[in-house]
Coordinates of C-alpha atoms in Angstrom, one line a residue:
X1 CA 0.0 0.0 0.0
X2 CA 1.2 3.5 -0.8
X3 CA 0.1 6.5 1.3
X4 CA 2.3 9.2 -0.2
X5 CA 0.8 12.7 -0.1
X6 CA 1.7 15.2 -2.8
X7 CA 1.6 18.9 -2.4
X8 CA 0.9 20.6 -5.7
X9 CA 1.1 24.4 -6.0
X10 CA -1.5 25.6 -8.6
X11 CA -3.0 28.9 -9.7
X12 CA -6.1 28.0 -7.6
X13 CA -4.0 27.3 -4.5
X14 CA -2.4 24.3 -2.9
X15 CA -3.8 21.0 -3.8
X16 CA -3.1 17.9 -1.7
X17 CA -3.2 14.5 -3.5
X18 CA -3.0 11.3 -1.5
X19 CA -2.3 8.1 -3.3
X20 CA -4.5 5.2 -2.2
X21 CA -3.7 1.4 -2.5
X22 CA -2.6 0.4 -5.9
X23 CA -5.2 -1.7 -7.8
X24 CA -4.1 -4.2 -10.5
X25 CA -3.4 -1.5 -13.0
X26 CA -3.9 1.9 -11.4
X27 CA -3.4 4.3 -8.5
X28 CA -6.2 6.6 -7.4
X29 CA -5.4 9.9 -5.7
X30 CA -7.8 11.6 -3.4
X31 CA -7.7 15.4 -3.6
X32 CA -7.9 18.0 -0.9
X33 CA -7.1 21.6 -0.3
X34 CA -7.9 23.7 -3.4
X35 CA -9.5 20.8 -5.2
X36 CA -11.8 17.9 -4.2
X37 CA -12.4 14.6 -5.9
X38 CA -9.9 12.1 -7.3
X39 CA -7.5 11.5 -10.1
X40 CA -7.1 8.0 -11.6
X41 CA -3.6 7.1 -13.0
X42 CA -2.9 4.1 -15.0
X43 CA -0.4 2.8 -17.5
X44 CA -0.8 3.3 -21.2
X45 CA 1.0 2.9 -24.5
X46 CA 3.4 5.5 -25.8
X47 CA 1.5 8.1 -27.9
X48 CA 3.6 7.2 -31.0
X49 CA 3.9 3.5 -30.4
X50 CA 0.7 1.5 -29.8
X51 CA 2.6 -1.6 -28.7
X52 CA 5.0 0.0 -26.2
X53 CA 3.5 0.4 -22.7
X54 CA 6.0 3.0 -21.3
X55 CA 3.7 5.9 -20.5
X56 CA 1.2 6.7 -17.7
X57 CA -2.2 8.5 -18.1
X58 CA -3.9 10.6 -15.5
X59 CA -7.7 10.9 -15.7
X60 CA -9.9 13.3 -13.9
X61 CA -12.3 11.2 -11.8
X62 CA -12.2 7.9 -10.1
X63 CA -12.3 5.8 -13.3
X64 CA -10.2 5.2 -16.5
X65 CA -11.7 7.8 -18.8
X66 CA -10.6 5.8 -21.8
X67 CA -12.9 2.9 -20.8
X68 CA -15.8 4.5 -19.0
X69 CA -17.2 7.9 -18.0
X70 CA -17.3 8.9 -14.4
X71 CA -20.7 10.1 -13.1
X72 CA -21.0 13.9 -13.1
X73 CA -21.2 14.0 -9.3
X74 CA -17.9 12.0 -9.1
X75 CA -15.8 14.4 -11.2
X76 CA -13.2 16.5 -9.4
X77 CA -13.8 20.2 -8.9
X78 CA -12.3 23.3 -7.4
X79 CA -12.9 23.6 -3.6
X80 CA -14.8 26.9 -4.2
X81 CA -16.6 25.7 -7.3
X82 CA -19.4 23.4 -8.2
X83 CA -18.5 22.3 -11.8
X84 CA -16.9 18.9 -12.1
X85 CA -14.2 18.4 -14.8
X86 CA -13.4 15.7 -17.3
X87 CA -10.1 15.3 -19.1
X88 CA -6.8 13.4 -19.1
X89 CA -3.1 13.8 -19.5
X90 CA -0.4 11.4 -20.7
X91 CA 3.2 11.5 -19.5
X92 CA 5.8 9.8 -21.6
X93 CA 9.5 10.1 -22.5
X94 CA 10.6 11.4 -26.0
X95 CA 13.4 9.8 -28.1
X96 CA 16.0 11.6 -25.9
X97 CA 14.4 10.4 -22.7
X98 CA 13.0 13.8 -21.7
X99 CA 9.5 13.8 -20.1
X100 CA 6.7 15.0 -22.4
X101 CA 3.1 15.7 -21.7
X102 CA 0.0 15.4 -23.9
X103 CA -3.1 17.0 -22.5
X104 CA -6.4 15.9 -23.9
X105 CA -9.4 18.3 -24.0
X106 CA -10.9 19.2 -20.6
X107 CA -14.4 20.2 -20.1
X108 CA -17.1 20.5 -17.4
X109 CA -19.8 17.9 -17.0
X110 CA -22.0 20.3 -19.0
X111 CA -19.5 20.4 -21.9
X112 CA -18.0 23.8 -21.3
X113 CA -14.2 24.6 -21.5
X114 CA -12.6 25.5 -18.2
X115 CA -11.0 28.9 -17.8
X116 CA -7.2 29.2 -18.4
X117 CA -6.6 29.4 -14.7
X118 CA -8.7 26.3 -14.0
X119 CA -7.2 24.4 -16.9
X120 CA -3.7 25.2 -15.6
X121 CA -4.7 23.9 -12.1
X122 CA -6.2 20.7 -13.5
X123 CA -3.1 20.1 -15.6
X124 CA -0.7 20.7 -12.7
X125 CA -2.6 18.2 -10.5
X126 CA -2.8 15.5 -13.2
X127 CA 0.9 15.9 -14.1
X128 CA 2.0 15.7 -10.4
X129 CA 0.0 12.5 -10.0
X130 CA 1.3 11.0 -13.2
X131 CA 4.9 11.9 -12.3
X132 CA 4.4 10.2 -8.9
X133 CA 3.2 7.0 -10.6
X134 CA 6.0 7.1 -13.1
X135 CA 8.4 6.8 -10.2
X136 CA 6.3 4.1 -8.5
X137 CA 8.4 1.1 -7.3
X138 CA 5.9 -1.2 -9.0
X139 CA 5.6 0.8 -12.3
X140 CA 6.5 -2.3 -14.3
X141 CA 3.6 -4.2 -12.8
X142 CA 1.2 -1.3 -13.5
X143 CA 2.4 -1.1 -17.1
X144 CA 2.1 -4.9 -17.6
X145 CA -1.4 -5.0 -16.2
X146 CA -2.4 -2.0 -18.3
X147 CA -1.0 -3.7 -21.4
X148 CA -3.0 -6.9 -20.6
X149 CA -6.1 -4.7 -20.1
X150 CA -5.8 -2.7 -23.4
X151 CA -4.3 -5.3 -25.7
X152 CA -7.7 -6.8 -27.0
X153 CA -9.0 -3.3 -27.9
X154 CA -5.7 -2.3 -29.5
X155 CA -5.5 -5.5 -31.6
X156 CA -9.0 -4.7 -32.9
X157 CA -7.9 -1.2 -33.8
X158 CA -4.6 -2.3 -35.3
X159 CA -6.3 -5.0 -37.4
X160 CA -8.8 -2.4 -38.6
X161 CA -5.9 0.0 -39.3
X162 CA -4.1 -2.5 -41.5
X163 CA -7.2 -3.0 -43.6
X164 CA -7.9 0.7 -43.7
X165 CA -4.4 1.7 -44.8
X166 CA -4.3 -1.0 -47.4
X167 CA -7.6 0.1 -48.9
X168 CA -6.3 3.7 -49.0
X169 CA -3.1 2.5 -50.7
X170 CA -5.1 0.7 -53.3
X171 CA -7.3 3.8 -53.9
X172 CA -4.2 6.0 -54.4
X173 CA -2.6 3.5 -56.7
X174 CA -5.8 3.4 -58.8
X175 CA -5.8 7.2 -58.9
X176 CA -2.2 7.2 -60.1
X177 CA -3.0 4.8 -62.9
X178 CA -5.9 6.9 -63.9
X179 CA -3.7 10.0 -63.9
X180 CA -1.2 8.3 -66.1
X181 CA -3.9 7.3 -68.6
X182 CA -5.4 10.8 -68.5
X183 CA -2.0 12.4 -69.0
X184 CA -1.2 10.2 -72.0
X185 CA -4.6 10.9 -73.6
X186 CA -4.2 14.6 -73.0
X187 CA -0.7 14.7 -74.4
X188 CA -1.9 12.9 -77.5
X189 CA -4.8 15.3 -77.9
X190 CA -2.4 18.3 -77.4
X191 CA -0.1 17.1 -80.1
X192 CA -3.0 16.4 -82.5
X193 CA -4.1 20.1 -82.0
X194 CA -0.4 21.2 -82.5
X195 CA -0.3 19.4 -85.8
X196 CA -3.6 21.0 -86.9
X197 CA -2.2 24.4 -85.9
X198 CA 1.0 23.7 -87.9
X199 CA -1.1 23.1 -91.0
X200 CA -3.6 25.8 -90.3
X201 CA -2.5 28.4 -87.7
X202 CA -5.9 29.5 -86.5
X203 CA -6.6 31.5 -83.3
X204 CA -9.0 28.9 -81.9
X205 CA -6.3 26.2 -82.2
X206 CA -3.7 28.5 -80.5
X207 CA -6.2 28.9 -77.6
X208 CA -6.5 25.2 -77.3
X209 CA -2.7 24.9 -77.0
X210 CA -2.4 27.7 -74.4
X211 CA -1.8 27.2 -70.7
X212 CA -4.7 28.6 -68.5
X213 CA -7.0 27.2 -65.9
X214 CA -9.1 24.5 -67.4
X215 CA -7.0 24.2 -70.5
X216 CA -5.6 21.0 -72.0
X217 CA -2.0 22.1 -71.1
X218 CA -3.0 22.8 -67.5
X219 CA -4.8 19.4 -67.3
X220 CA -1.5 17.8 -68.5
X221 CA 0.4 19.6 -65.8
X222 CA -2.0 18.6 -63.1
X223 CA -1.9 14.9 -64.2
X224 CA 1.9 15.0 -64.2
X225 CA 1.8 16.2 -60.6
X226 CA -1.1 14.0 -59.5
X227 CA 0.4 10.6 -60.5
X228 CA 3.6 10.8 -58.5
X229 CA 1.7 12.4 -55.6
X230 CA -0.7 9.5 -55.5
X231 CA 2.2 7.0 -55.7
X232 CA 3.9 8.7 -52.7
X233 CA 0.7 8.6 -50.8
X234 CA 0.1 5.0 -51.6
X235 CA 3.7 4.2 -50.4
X236 CA 3.0 6.1 -47.1
X237 CA -0.2 4.1 -46.6
X238 CA 1.6 0.8 -47.2
X239 CA 4.2 1.9 -44.5
X240 CA 1.4 2.6 -42.1
X241 CA -0.1 -0.8 -42.7
X242 CA 3.2 -2.5 -42.2
X243 CA 3.8 -0.6 -39.0
X244 CA 0.3 -1.5 -37.7
X245 CA 1.0 -5.2 -38.6
X246 CA 4.3 -5.1 -36.7
X247 CA 2.8 -3.5 -33.6
X248 CA -0.1 -6.0 -33.6
X249 CA 2.5 -8.8 -33.8
X250 CA 4.4 -7.4 -30.9
X251 CA 1.2 -7.2 -28.8
X252 CA 0.2 -10.8 -29.7
X253 CA 3.7 -12.1 -28.9
X254 CA 3.5 -10.3 -25.5
X255 CA 0.1 -12.0 -24.9
X256 CA 1.6 -15.4 -25.7
X257 CA 4.6 -14.8 -23.4
X258 CA 2.3 -13.6 -20.6
X259 CA 0.0 -16.6 -20.9
X260 CA 3.0 -19.0 -20.9
X261 CA 4.3 -17.3 -17.7
X262 CA 0.9 -17.6 -16.0
X263 CA 0.6 -21.3 -17.0
X264 CA 4.1 -21.9 -15.7
X265 CA 3.2 -20.3 -12.4
X266 CA 0.0 -22.3 -12.2
X267 CA 1.9 -25.5 -12.7
X268 CA 4.2 -24.9 -9.7

């Protein structure tokens, strides 16, 4: 059991946050002083890596806001206020190891944005609670439990993502092929008009050869740009699909290893 009490200086005053007993995958902080209510802190995946559970997420209220919504009367509020607030914050390390924070939209139970002073207060409290859990002696256990909890949903998302990105890649590839065909047809048409103009230099033919919005020449230019753009976009979508496949494979392998460990312990 942990009973650490944090003292957080905020624009609204001093907030006291007391960590309660750790559940399987979270720590809940009870708030006092300038705020009342609770903050729920759990492990989560890194914002740029769905398969890497190396971050922690602090949610306003006594529940994991990514899984369920806390009742309005259970949302934390300022000691001198009556509006409860929803929102969350993710604390993670960047590629250099420096701590970074992502703050997700905060709002009252009625759906209104908090004032800048209140938002700064809520952010400061959530960050302090998240930093405390990030230094928790059993952080590895919290992250492992969080990965087990979130893996089924993440696998569904990643499988959908693979299908989605592959479909987008196929759509871009089809557009690139169509752009190639259109460009070839437009070029052939332009040269046909050019030959007509060489035989009979009329103004109407010169206009057909000119470069202006909606003209044959401008259409050729657009198609010359569109085809490689679509191929680049298709390549990017294929990369996204491969990354999603790789992340899903990592999560599934972690599931297999965890089940093997549990079976091994059960056999002892």
